[in-house]
Each structure stands twice: as C-alpha cells, then as structure tokens.
Amino acid sequence: MHFEGTFDIKAPRQKVWDFISIPNNVAKCLPDLQKLEVPAPDRFKATVKAGVGFVKGTFNFEFTMLDMQPPTHAKLSGHGSGTGSTVDLETAIDLSDLPDGGTRMAWKADAKVGGLIASVGQRLLEGAAQKLVSNLFACLKKQLEG
Amino acid sequence: MTEALLSKEIPVPRKWVGTPIKAKEFPRLITGQGRYVDDIKIPNMLYAALLRSPYAHAKIKRIDTSKAEKLPGVVAIVTQEDVLKYCKPYPQIVPPPADKLLDYCIAVDKVRFAGEPVAAVAATERAIAEDACELIEVEYEPLPPVMDAEEALKPDAPLVHEEVGTNLVWHEVFDYGDVDKAFAEADKVISLKLHHHRYGGAPTETHAVVADYDKGTGVLTIYCNNQMPMFCMALIGLSFNMPTDKIRIITPDIGGGFGSKILSYTYMMLISILAMKAGRPVKWMEDRRENLASGTHCNEATFYVEAAVKKDGTILGIKAKTLHDVGAYLRYEPVGALLWIQVSSGPYRFKNLRMDVNAIVTNKGPVAPIRGYGRIQHLWMLERTVEQVARQLGLDPIEVKLKNYVRPEEMPYVSPSGATYDSGDYPTALKKALQMINYDEWRRKQPELWRQGRFVGIGAALFQDSGTNNFAQVRLIYKNNPFSGNSRMAEMWMDEFGRIIVAVGSNPHGQCHETVVSQVVADVFGVTPDDVFVVPGFDSWVHGWTGHSGSYASQFAVSGIGAVLGAAKRLREKIATIAAHMLKAKPEDLEFKEGKVCVKGTDRCVAFWQVANLAYRNNLELPEGVEPGLRVIYTWKAPFKLPDLEKKTVNATLTYSYQAHACVVEVDPETGKVKILDYAVVDDCGVPINPHIVEGQVHGSTMNGIAAALFEEYVYSKDTGQLLASTFMDYLFPTALEIPDIKVDHMISPSPFTELGTKGVGEGSLVPLGSIAGAIEDALSPLGVVITDSHNPPERIYRMIKEAQKKRK
C-alpha cells in the first residue's frame, strides 16, 4: 500500500526539522501509544494499540531514522508485529520553504501488512491504514503549530 | 432409474445391491452421535495451537520462545530445531533436481507461504496455547514472494526452494498420435489462453490430530481424520525413521475430506513431536482460518491451447501447454499435473494430443488432491476449447460435442494416453440432460429474451469421473518411483452367533461404506444388511491394509467392494463345506437364505449359528482337514499393467463414471450476477450399489462444482502474498440458498472390468465448471464474450460485459 500527501506548516523549516528529528516527538503522534523506549538518538521502540475493524491488538514497533539530510530529507523505517500480524513501514519526508516563511512537508509511505490483519481485515485495510498515516502527519502539524 | 442399459450378467444374486436402503451411518451422524477426533479425550491430554507465518516468503532469523515457555500452563513448544532432531525430510515423487526439495512438517530456515506453521505449543488449555503463540518472538527477513506461475519461470524470479535451483519442478512433453499432421490437415486452428482457479474442499470438520506416545512400548498412536493413512504411514515411518509397527493410526468418523485430508500427515507428525517432547498426549483441532490458509487447495492451472479442426467441427488434434501452480511445497505433486492422463481426450474421440506439462512452485499454500484431482482442470480446458471451436466456426456447441463424443459402440475405448474408458453412452446422457431442462423450448425462446435485454443462456457438459487409479502412472513422472497397481484388503468373519462382521478399513467421510458393504455381503449370504456389521473407521492394528488403502480416487465401489466380495466368497465357501458335512450333502447343492444353509428344494437346513458352533466350540465334529474358526482375509488386486515408458502411455484407471449436466442461466447485465434457472444431471456410475447414496454424491459434487464456478476462490495479494479470502466472509462457501433444485436422473452402463459392474462415484467431477461457463458464454453470445476463467463471480462478468459493450460502440 502506498500513500502520500503534502501539507503546509506555519513554522520555519529548521524548527520543523528539529522537531521531527527527535524520536519522542514523532512517537507522541503514534496511535494509542502504550510504551516508548529510545535506545539511541536514531532509533525508538513503541508499543501501540491498533487494528482494523474487529481485529485489534497490541503491536510492538521498532523504528529507525535513516538518510537524515538536515533540514531537508529524512526517512523513517519501522517494523511491527503482534496480534498474529506484521507491519513493515517505509516513510520519507521532504521539507521545503514556503514564501510566507512556513514549511511544506511532502510525505510518502509504503506499508506492507501480513498475517491476521492483512487476511481478515483486508476489506478495511486500505482505509484504516490511510487514516492512521494521515493522522500521524496531521498530529505532527498540530504539534508544530500549536 | 429410467433407461437401464444393463448388459452384463451379475454372478451374485442381487436383492440388496441396487436397493436404495437408508444409510446405516445416518442415524448416528445426523443426531450428533458420531465420534470424531475432537470427541477423543485421553487422560492427561494437552491442547495444541500453531503459530503460523504472517509472511509469504521470509528468512527465519531467530525464534525466541522464552516468554511463551514461562506462561503458566505451557508444557512444550516445538520449533524447527526440534523437528530437525526428530525428522528427516519427506521423500519426493519428482525426478532430480527437484527431488532435493526439503519439506518438513514445519518451516525450516524459511517460510514459503503465509500461514505456514513456524512453532507449535502444547498447553493445558487451548486458550493458553494460543496466548503462548502470541508470546513467541520470530524475527523474519522478508523476501519478495513469487505469486504467479509464469512470473516464477522468469530468470530473475525469487526461488521458492534454493536447494532445487529452479521454480520449475517438473516438465514433460507427452505426444500421442500425429499432432503435426492433424494441424497440417486442419481447416482452422483455434487458440485460447485459459486459467483454472484455486478453490478447495472446505470440509465441515477441519484437520484434527490426537497424538499419544507410549514411552513404555515405544508405540506412537495417532488419532486423525486422514483419508489415506496408509500412504502417510510410509511417509511418517521414513521421516521419523521409526518402524511402522511402532506407529498406530486410527481414524474415527470423518466429517468430509474432498481430498484435502490426504495431506494432513504434516500435522500428524508435528503434533506427534509435540506429544513426544511433552511426554503427554496432545490434541490439535484446526480452526477454519487455518484450514483456509494452510493450503490443501486444488491445482491452479494456466493453459495455452491450440485445436486443429475441420469446418464441420470435427476435432483433429489438440496441443496444450499447461502451467500448474502447485504452491510452496510438492507434497503429493506433481501428480496433479499428470492426472489429465486418465482423461486425456476427455469424452471426445480425437486421437492426436500433445501435452507440454509444467509444475511450478510459488509462495501460495501447497495444493492437495482435491476432488477430481488433476482431471477437472483438463476436462474443463477441453470443454472450453470445444465450445470455442463451435462458436468460432459458427456451429452449435452442443452439436459439436455430440459429433466428437466417443460412440457407445466404441466402448471399451482406448484414449490417446492408453487409458481405457470402460463403458458408457455419452451422447444419450447429454441429450437426456438437455431434455430435462426443456432445451428445445429455451432455444426457441432465447432470441426473444435477448431482444428484451435478458441474457439467458444454456450450457451442457459431460465430464468423466475416472476411478480406481493405477499407481504406476507416477512412473511417468519418475521411472524409479516404487509404486504400481492398486489393491484393497478385507477381513470377514462369522461369529459364533452367526453374525457376519466385516473389517474393510476404509476411511469414509460421507460415502457410507458401512451401508454399501453390508448390502453386498447380505446378497452373498442371503441375509439382510442388518445381519452384517461393518467395523466403523480404521485402525491399523485392527484392519488389514495395503499401501493403497484409504478413501480417495473414486474407487471404493470397485476396490473396496472387490476385497469384500473376495472375502465373502471365501467365507461362504468355508461355511458351505462345514454345512455340507452337517447336512450330508454336496456344497454345490446348498443355498444360503435367511440365516440358514439349506439343501436346495428341501427343508433340510442348518442355521448359521449351528455351523459357527462347530467351527468355534465343537471342532471335533468338523469335517477332516477343515481348519477351525470362520475368519478369512482377502486382498483384491486391480488388473493393471505397467506403463509404456517409451510411448508414455498407461491404463491409468479402471472405471469411468460420468455425469452429463445441462443448465439454463440468466446473467444480470447490471450486476454481472448469474442466476441458475434450471439444472439437470444425468449420472452413470455403472451398477449403483445404493442409488440413494449415489444421489447424495451427485448432489454434493454438483454443489461443489457450482460453488467452484461461481463462488469459491482462494485469492492472494500479488505483491505481499497474503491470502485475501481467509474467512467464509471472503471465501464464499455456498449455502442451500445459493444452490438451485437439481434434477437428477441415472443411466446404468455396467463396467465390464468389475465384478458387480460397479464404478467409483465419489468425486463426480464438478461438471458445473463446464456447464455454467458454457451457459454464461451462451447467454452473453450477443456480446461475443469469451469465458476463459473457471471462476466467474459477478465482478468478472460485469467487467467482461462492459469491455464487450465498449468494443461494440
């Protein structure tokens, strides 16, 4: 599944970069966060509650920040498992300046889901994943502007 | 029973054979008194759950069971390490290099399909075992899956089995007659690409195992619902390196199988390892989602077909390249890719055939010998081809079929591959089925219906159900395969009260063997079926068996009954010898009636119990040279020959039942939905032992075929390899509401090759795949739609209609 989107943030690019390059800030935007560990500045482990339709459960995710090109480009790669399922997530973020001093964030995400959720929840999967990913980025925007 | 084509004299008097008595099994099975694997409880027994792979293709980098082991109630966990300690890989049927393929009862080093078992947990409760599975940490390195047979053949395709070095596990070309000449002489050559989809059996009872290892005696007892346990016995013995006297297999009542339960030996072994490791008996009952995801699907096949034809519709020859997608492991394959050889020209009489056969592994669930194994795909392909021949020549498909059918006077008919069709009248059967749906009336009304915008079409097809297989056909896959022929063993005795007991050791899962055996035996002894007890189920310590034992390949009415008749005659002869001595008469002057042996035409009789008393308790009065006791064993052997490995011909099966189906469907052009307006079946299974049971099999097979044609399909995601039809929400299992009333009629063409003229009937060949495809194509013929897939759900038909309409604009 591939998703992408663009949104504008009323904050300068360096501020946006500083914010998103800190795992704690990103993790706050994960759905129903239960637990967070940050063993290294570019890695974090998160336990979240998520699901599709009636298939809900706890997932243990491990995220790594890759290809960091401050303050322009970053990648976040995550692998999660739980509830008889697996999720492999690759996201990329590109930041650019806007004439009004704000920042444009262009994001892409590729998700591969396996196991119970992929098979039983597949009718709802695309919509649910889209919502999850969009919420994540909307949350980042809110935190930066708020 | 309408037209009896009975031509052969039956040597045994027939009072009960041919009578539609109610099945003996029904009262217990339909009132919930059947005993299935899940009803077995052994003291101290544990319950198992399996952890299955979420990936279609991935390396297993690490399995950590430590958290799961600490969960209270967990007793044992089995992973690849344990399996490698207990087992050797299963032997393969394929020739080199694919014989190097490593297959175990659990994923080793890699997972090769989503749903493959990775770990097994035994705990004091099933729920604990399930929770423990959640606590097992498996680190995978995902690999790209290969989800299509043609993709799998590309040079850069990921390898499913690195040890084999290719995804093409078997390739062979079979050339019969003079195909090149046929194509040179053709008025027209018709080409088609066809796809036969994946569906399965979906039995009511899923796979189930109770394994009990007795350390004291070293005996492993496996209660299971396997359909072919003596085939498993060899595999399990070889893989465990355990003498088979230390393996006892028991099958109680079985709730359906459709071929899928032939492959449950992997579970029988995995649960046995769990029981050995735990030191306690273990029960495992598969859930529905596991059943759908774990394979045992039918062979998926793609065909590139060319047919050489004359203008009048006469088929001169066919060339077909077949790509069988057999899934992640071979198990029984590539047998399914070969079994077209039993029905090489189908019901048709063309002599020239070239088959280029390819079996290919992918990251889908492994296939199993599902009902009509390997033949349905081929018969469906032939049916589609013949109908397209007709349509492209502007002829009536039904006329073209009738023109090309083997004629009744040509029976027994030797097909291009050497398979001998024993008996039958295909043209009459098809015509009769058409009459039953009022064919002429529908054809007359059809143009008017089209004018009204109603897409009503008629389809008719005839498939053979080849039964009692010759195992030697697998030598055409690999000449060194040490199997051939077919056989069955039956034991029979009369007890000291004069009751007759039969132990035939088959594994019926809906075929009512207890009933049909008692009908056959009742006729031999002049008693009623109620006087005969057939030991239910199978127990390798109780029932005599051969390497061919089991319930599969439409054969019990031939092989099982062959063994029963042989034993019955042997027992009858012994009883007659003793009775003749008691009555001071000659054995040939005696008759058996109503539990007595009498001198013909007199009232001088001895009761069975009196004979039995002499044999068991009063043996000093036995005639000289007669061994005490009344117990016999008979092993039936099928009259087959070894294949001709040069010509690649083999008489692959002994009998050919067939069914002609005719139907009327209406396609809704707005939704693509197909409604069946009328459905008729003419069945010919030779002499039916119990017409009532035959009718049940015919209904079941028809329902199975309608389901395959319109509803059931295992759909996989092409990019992630996930099974998308993983519950009955998406894997559309039909209910009575989806199935129309089915009109059934019978014909009887006794088999000249079996003692009672019987033929196998269990599979019935899912003819609706052919008849419904034809009817949809006929309904949509004003739009010129060509049906090329065996699965036609509303979405596919809707798209075809829209495309056809676009082209016409």
Short mmCIF file of N, CA and C in Angstrom, two decimals, chain B residues 462-512:
data_model
loop_
_atom_site.label_atom_id
_atom_site.label_comp_id
_atom_site.label_asym_id
_atom_site.label_seq_id
_atom_site.Cartn_x
_atom_site.Cartn_y
_atom_site.Cartn_z
N LEU B 462 -20.18 -32.72 -20.24
CA LEU B 462 -20.07 -34.09 -19.71
C LEU B 462 -18.62 -34.30 -19.30
N PHE B 463 -18.45 -34.63 -18.04
CA PHE B 463 -17.10 -34.93 -17.52
C PHE B 463 -17.09 -36.38 -17.07
N GLN B 464 -15.93 -37.01 -17.23
CA GLN B 464 -15.78 -38.35 -16.68
C GLN B 464 -15.21 -38.27 -15.27
N ASP B 465 -15.55 -39.27 -14.48
CA ASP B 465 -15.01 -39.40 -13.13
C ASP B 465 -14.23 -40.71 -13.13
N SER B 466 -12.94 -40.58 -13.41
CA SER B 466 -12.12 -41.79 -13.52
C SER B 466 -11.85 -42.32 -12.11
N GLY B 467 -12.03 -43.63 -11.94
CA GLY B 467 -11.89 -44.19 -10.60
C GLY B 467 -11.03 -45.43 -10.55
N THR B 468 -10.50 -45.72 -9.39
CA THR B 468 -9.57 -46.82 -9.12
C THR B 468 -8.31 -46.63 -9.96
N ASN B 469 -7.39 -45.86 -9.38
CA ASN B 469 -6.20 -45.47 -10.13
C ASN B 469 -5.11 -46.53 -10.10
N ASN B 470 -4.33 -46.52 -11.16
CA ASN B 470 -3.15 -47.37 -11.25
C ASN B 470 -1.96 -46.54 -10.78
N PHE B 471 -1.42 -46.88 -9.62
CA PHE B 471 -0.33 -46.06 -9.08
C PHE B 471 0.89 -46.01 -9.99
N ALA B 472 0.98 -46.97 -10.94
CA ALA B 472 2.14 -46.99 -11.85
C ALA B 472 2.22 -45.74 -12.70
N GLN B 473 1.11 -44.97 -12.78
CA GLN B 473 1.18 -43.77 -13.61
C GLN B 473 2.23 -42.78 -13.10
N VAL B 474 2.57 -42.84 -11.82
CA VAL B 474 3.59 -41.90 -11.32
C VAL B 474 4.98 -42.25 -11.85
N ARG B 475 5.13 -43.41 -12.45
CA ARG B 475 6.42 -43.72 -13.08
C ARG B 475 6.65 -42.87 -14.33
N LEU B 476 5.58 -42.26 -14.83
CA LEU B 476 5.75 -41.34 -15.96
C LEU B 476 6.27 -39.99 -15.46
N ILE B 477 6.22 -39.78 -14.15
CA ILE B 477 6.87 -38.60 -13.58
C ILE B 477 8.34 -38.93 -13.35
N TYR B 478 8.58 -40.09 -12.74
CA TYR B 478 9.95 -40.53 -12.48
C TYR B 478 9.95 -42.05 -12.49
N LYS B 479 10.75 -42.60 -13.38
CA LYS B 479 10.68 -44.05 -13.61
C LYS B 479 11.03 -44.87 -12.36
N ASN B 480 11.75 -44.26 -11.43
CA ASN B 480 12.17 -45.02 -10.25
C ASN B 480 11.15 -45.03 -9.12
N ASN B 481 10.02 -44.36 -9.30
CA ASN B 481 9.02 -44.34 -8.23
C ASN B 481 8.52 -45.77 -7.97
N PRO B 482 8.64 -46.24 -6.73
CA PRO B 482 8.37 -47.66 -6.47
C PRO B 482 6.90 -47.95 -6.16
N PHE B 483 6.00 -47.44 -6.98
CA PHE B 483 4.58 -47.74 -6.77
C PHE B 483 3.97 -48.26 -8.06
N SER B 484 2.99 -49.12 -7.93
CA SER B 484 2.19 -49.51 -9.09
C SER B 484 0.91 -50.18 -8.61
N GLY B 485 -0.03 -50.33 -9.55
CA GLY B 485 -1.26 -51.08 -9.30
C GLY B 485 -2.19 -50.44 -8.29
N ASN B 486 -3.07 -51.26 -7.78
CA ASN B 486 -3.99 -50.85 -6.73
C ASN B 486 -4.48 -52.11 -6.03
N SER B 487 -4.77 -52.00 -4.76
CA SER B 487 -5.20 -53.19 -4.02
C SER B 487 -6.01 -52.78 -2.79
N ARG B 488 -6.70 -53.70 -2.23
CA ARG B 488 -7.50 -53.46 -1.03
C ARG B 488 -7.59 -54.75 -0.24
N MET B 489 -7.65 -54.66 1.06
CA MET B 489 -7.75 -55.86 1.89
C MET B 489 -9.04 -55.80 2.71
N ALA B 490 -9.67 -56.96 2.84
CA ALA B 490 -10.85 -57.04 3.70
C ALA B 490 -10.75 -58.31 4.54
N GLU B 491 -11.19 -58.20 5.76
CA GLU B 491 -11.25 -59.36 6.64
C GLU B 491 -12.72 -59.56 6.99
N MET B 492 -13.12 -60.82 7.05
CA MET B 492 -14.53 -61.08 7.33
C MET B 492 -14.63 -62.32 8.20
N TRP B 493 -15.52 -62.29 9.15
CA TRP B 493 -15.74 -63.48 9.95
C TRP B 493 -17.19 -63.61 10.35
N MET B 494 -17.55 -64.86 10.64
CA MET B 494 -18.87 -65.10 11.21
C MET B 494 -18.61 -65.42 12.67
N ASP B 495 -19.33 -64.77 13.56
CA ASP B 495 -19.10 -65.06 14.98
C ASP B 495 -19.93 -66.28 15.38
N GLU B 496 -19.83 -66.70 16.63
CA GLU B 496 -20.45 -67.96 16.99
C GLU B 496 -21.98 -67.86 17.11
N PHE B 497 -22.50 -66.63 17.00
CA PHE B 497 -23.95 -66.48 16.95
C PHE B 497 -24.47 -66.38 15.50
N GLY B 498 -23.55 -66.51 14.56
CA GLY B 498 -23.96 -66.48 13.16
C GLY B 498 -24.03 -65.09 12.55
N ARG B 499 -23.51 -64.11 13.27
CA ARG B 499 -23.46 -62.74 12.73
C ARG B 499 -22.24 -62.60 11.82
N ILE B 500 -22.37 -61.76 10.80
CA ILE B 500 -21.24 -61.57 9.87
C ILE B 500 -20.61 -60.20 10.16
N ILE B 501 -19.29 -60.23 10.33
CA ILE B 501 -18.58 -58.99 10.66
C ILE B 501 -17.54 -58.74 9.57
N VAL B 502 -17.47 -57.49 9.12
CA VAL B 502 -16.54 -57.13 8.06
C VAL B 502 -15.63 -56.01 8.54
N ALA B 503 -14.33 -56.20 8.33
CA ALA B 503 -13.38 -55.13 8.63
C ALA B 503 -12.68 -54.79 7.32
N VAL B 504 -13.05 -53.66 6.74
CA VAL B 504 -12.51 -53.33 5.42
C VAL B 504 -11.54 -52.16 5.50
N GLY B 505 -11.57 -51.48 6.63
CA GLY B 505 -10.52 -50.49 6.88
C GLY B 505 -10.42 -49.39 5.85
N SER B 506 -11.56 -48.83 5.45
CA SER B 506 -11.50 -47.65 4.58
C SER B 506 -11.71 -46.43 5.47
N ASN B 507 -11.67 -45.27 4.89
CA ASN B 507 -11.80 -44.04 5.68
C ASN B 507 -12.93 -43.20 5.15
N PRO B 508 -14.16 -43.70 5.22
CA PRO B 508 -15.27 -42.94 4.62
C PRO B 508 -15.46 -41.61 5.33
N HIS B 509 -15.76 -40.59 4.55
CA HIS B 509 -16.02 -39.28 5.14
C HIS B 509 -17.26 -38.71 4.49
N GLY B 510 -18.29 -39.59 4.39
CA GLY B 510 -19.54 -39.19 3.77
C GLY B 510 -20.03 -40.20 2.74
N GLN B 511 -19.23 -41.24 2.48
CA GLN B 511 -19.59 -42.18 1.40
C GLN B 511 -20.36 -43.41 1.89
N CYS B 512 -20.60 -43.53 3.20
CA CYS B 512 -21.45 -44.60 3.74
C CYS B 512 -20.96 -46.01 3.39
#
